[in-house]
């Protein structure tokens, strides 16, 4: 009888051969793909992501874990046609036009897959038209854009404008990231979210329904995005306006952080 915890630890430790072997045995024993993915694979990716966030794991560890997870996932895909095990959201991801860098973007895509999202990876040098077409055909919930150059990151704004012109802005969220990108730039171009690493990208994507949440939930989400998991201030005074969080501004005075959601100061 297969030890299901072996799958968790094989992915966590980045052991591709072991992960594939255990997955094959689990399939033969008739274990549901839903259980395999949700109870073991996703939890392993969540753990390696958490370790990365705490500085206890590094990029090679994420890459190895993602590789092991994808090996197991390939065995399960044919069995999942009648199940909704992995469909917690659909993401289109790509490196913007003029930029050929993809290592970081591929890592983010792998983390998304490992944590239960359906991902369409468009590769590099992706135009606004290609992002729009893919988002429509894939019925994406989120468009993720990456750039490694200061010259190409400006193209992200073109994509956002194209999304708005196509009337998709109310139906798809936009996340941006990459070495030269920061929170201020994301706010300036009208992106819905910014992430600085793969694990944070997953956390933000899981909260991508913030527009439908009540004010209290939305405030907490904004704080977690702006300040990170470890809030740097002891007290937060939040003013909520009828605008999406991308218009928020932060005002800090000593140990008090004033956060305004809207086009006015708190």
PDB file of C-alpha atoms in Angstrom, residues 77 108 215 248:
ATOM      1  CA  UNK A  77      -4.088  15.199 -16.099  1.00  0.00           C
ATOM      2  CA  UNK A 108       5.969  31.702 -11.072  1.00  0.00           C
ATOM      3  CA  UNK A 215     -14.673  46.340   3.008  1.00  0.00           C
ATOM      4  CA  UNK A 248      -4.636  53.222  -2.661  1.00  0.00           C
TER       5      UNK A 248
END
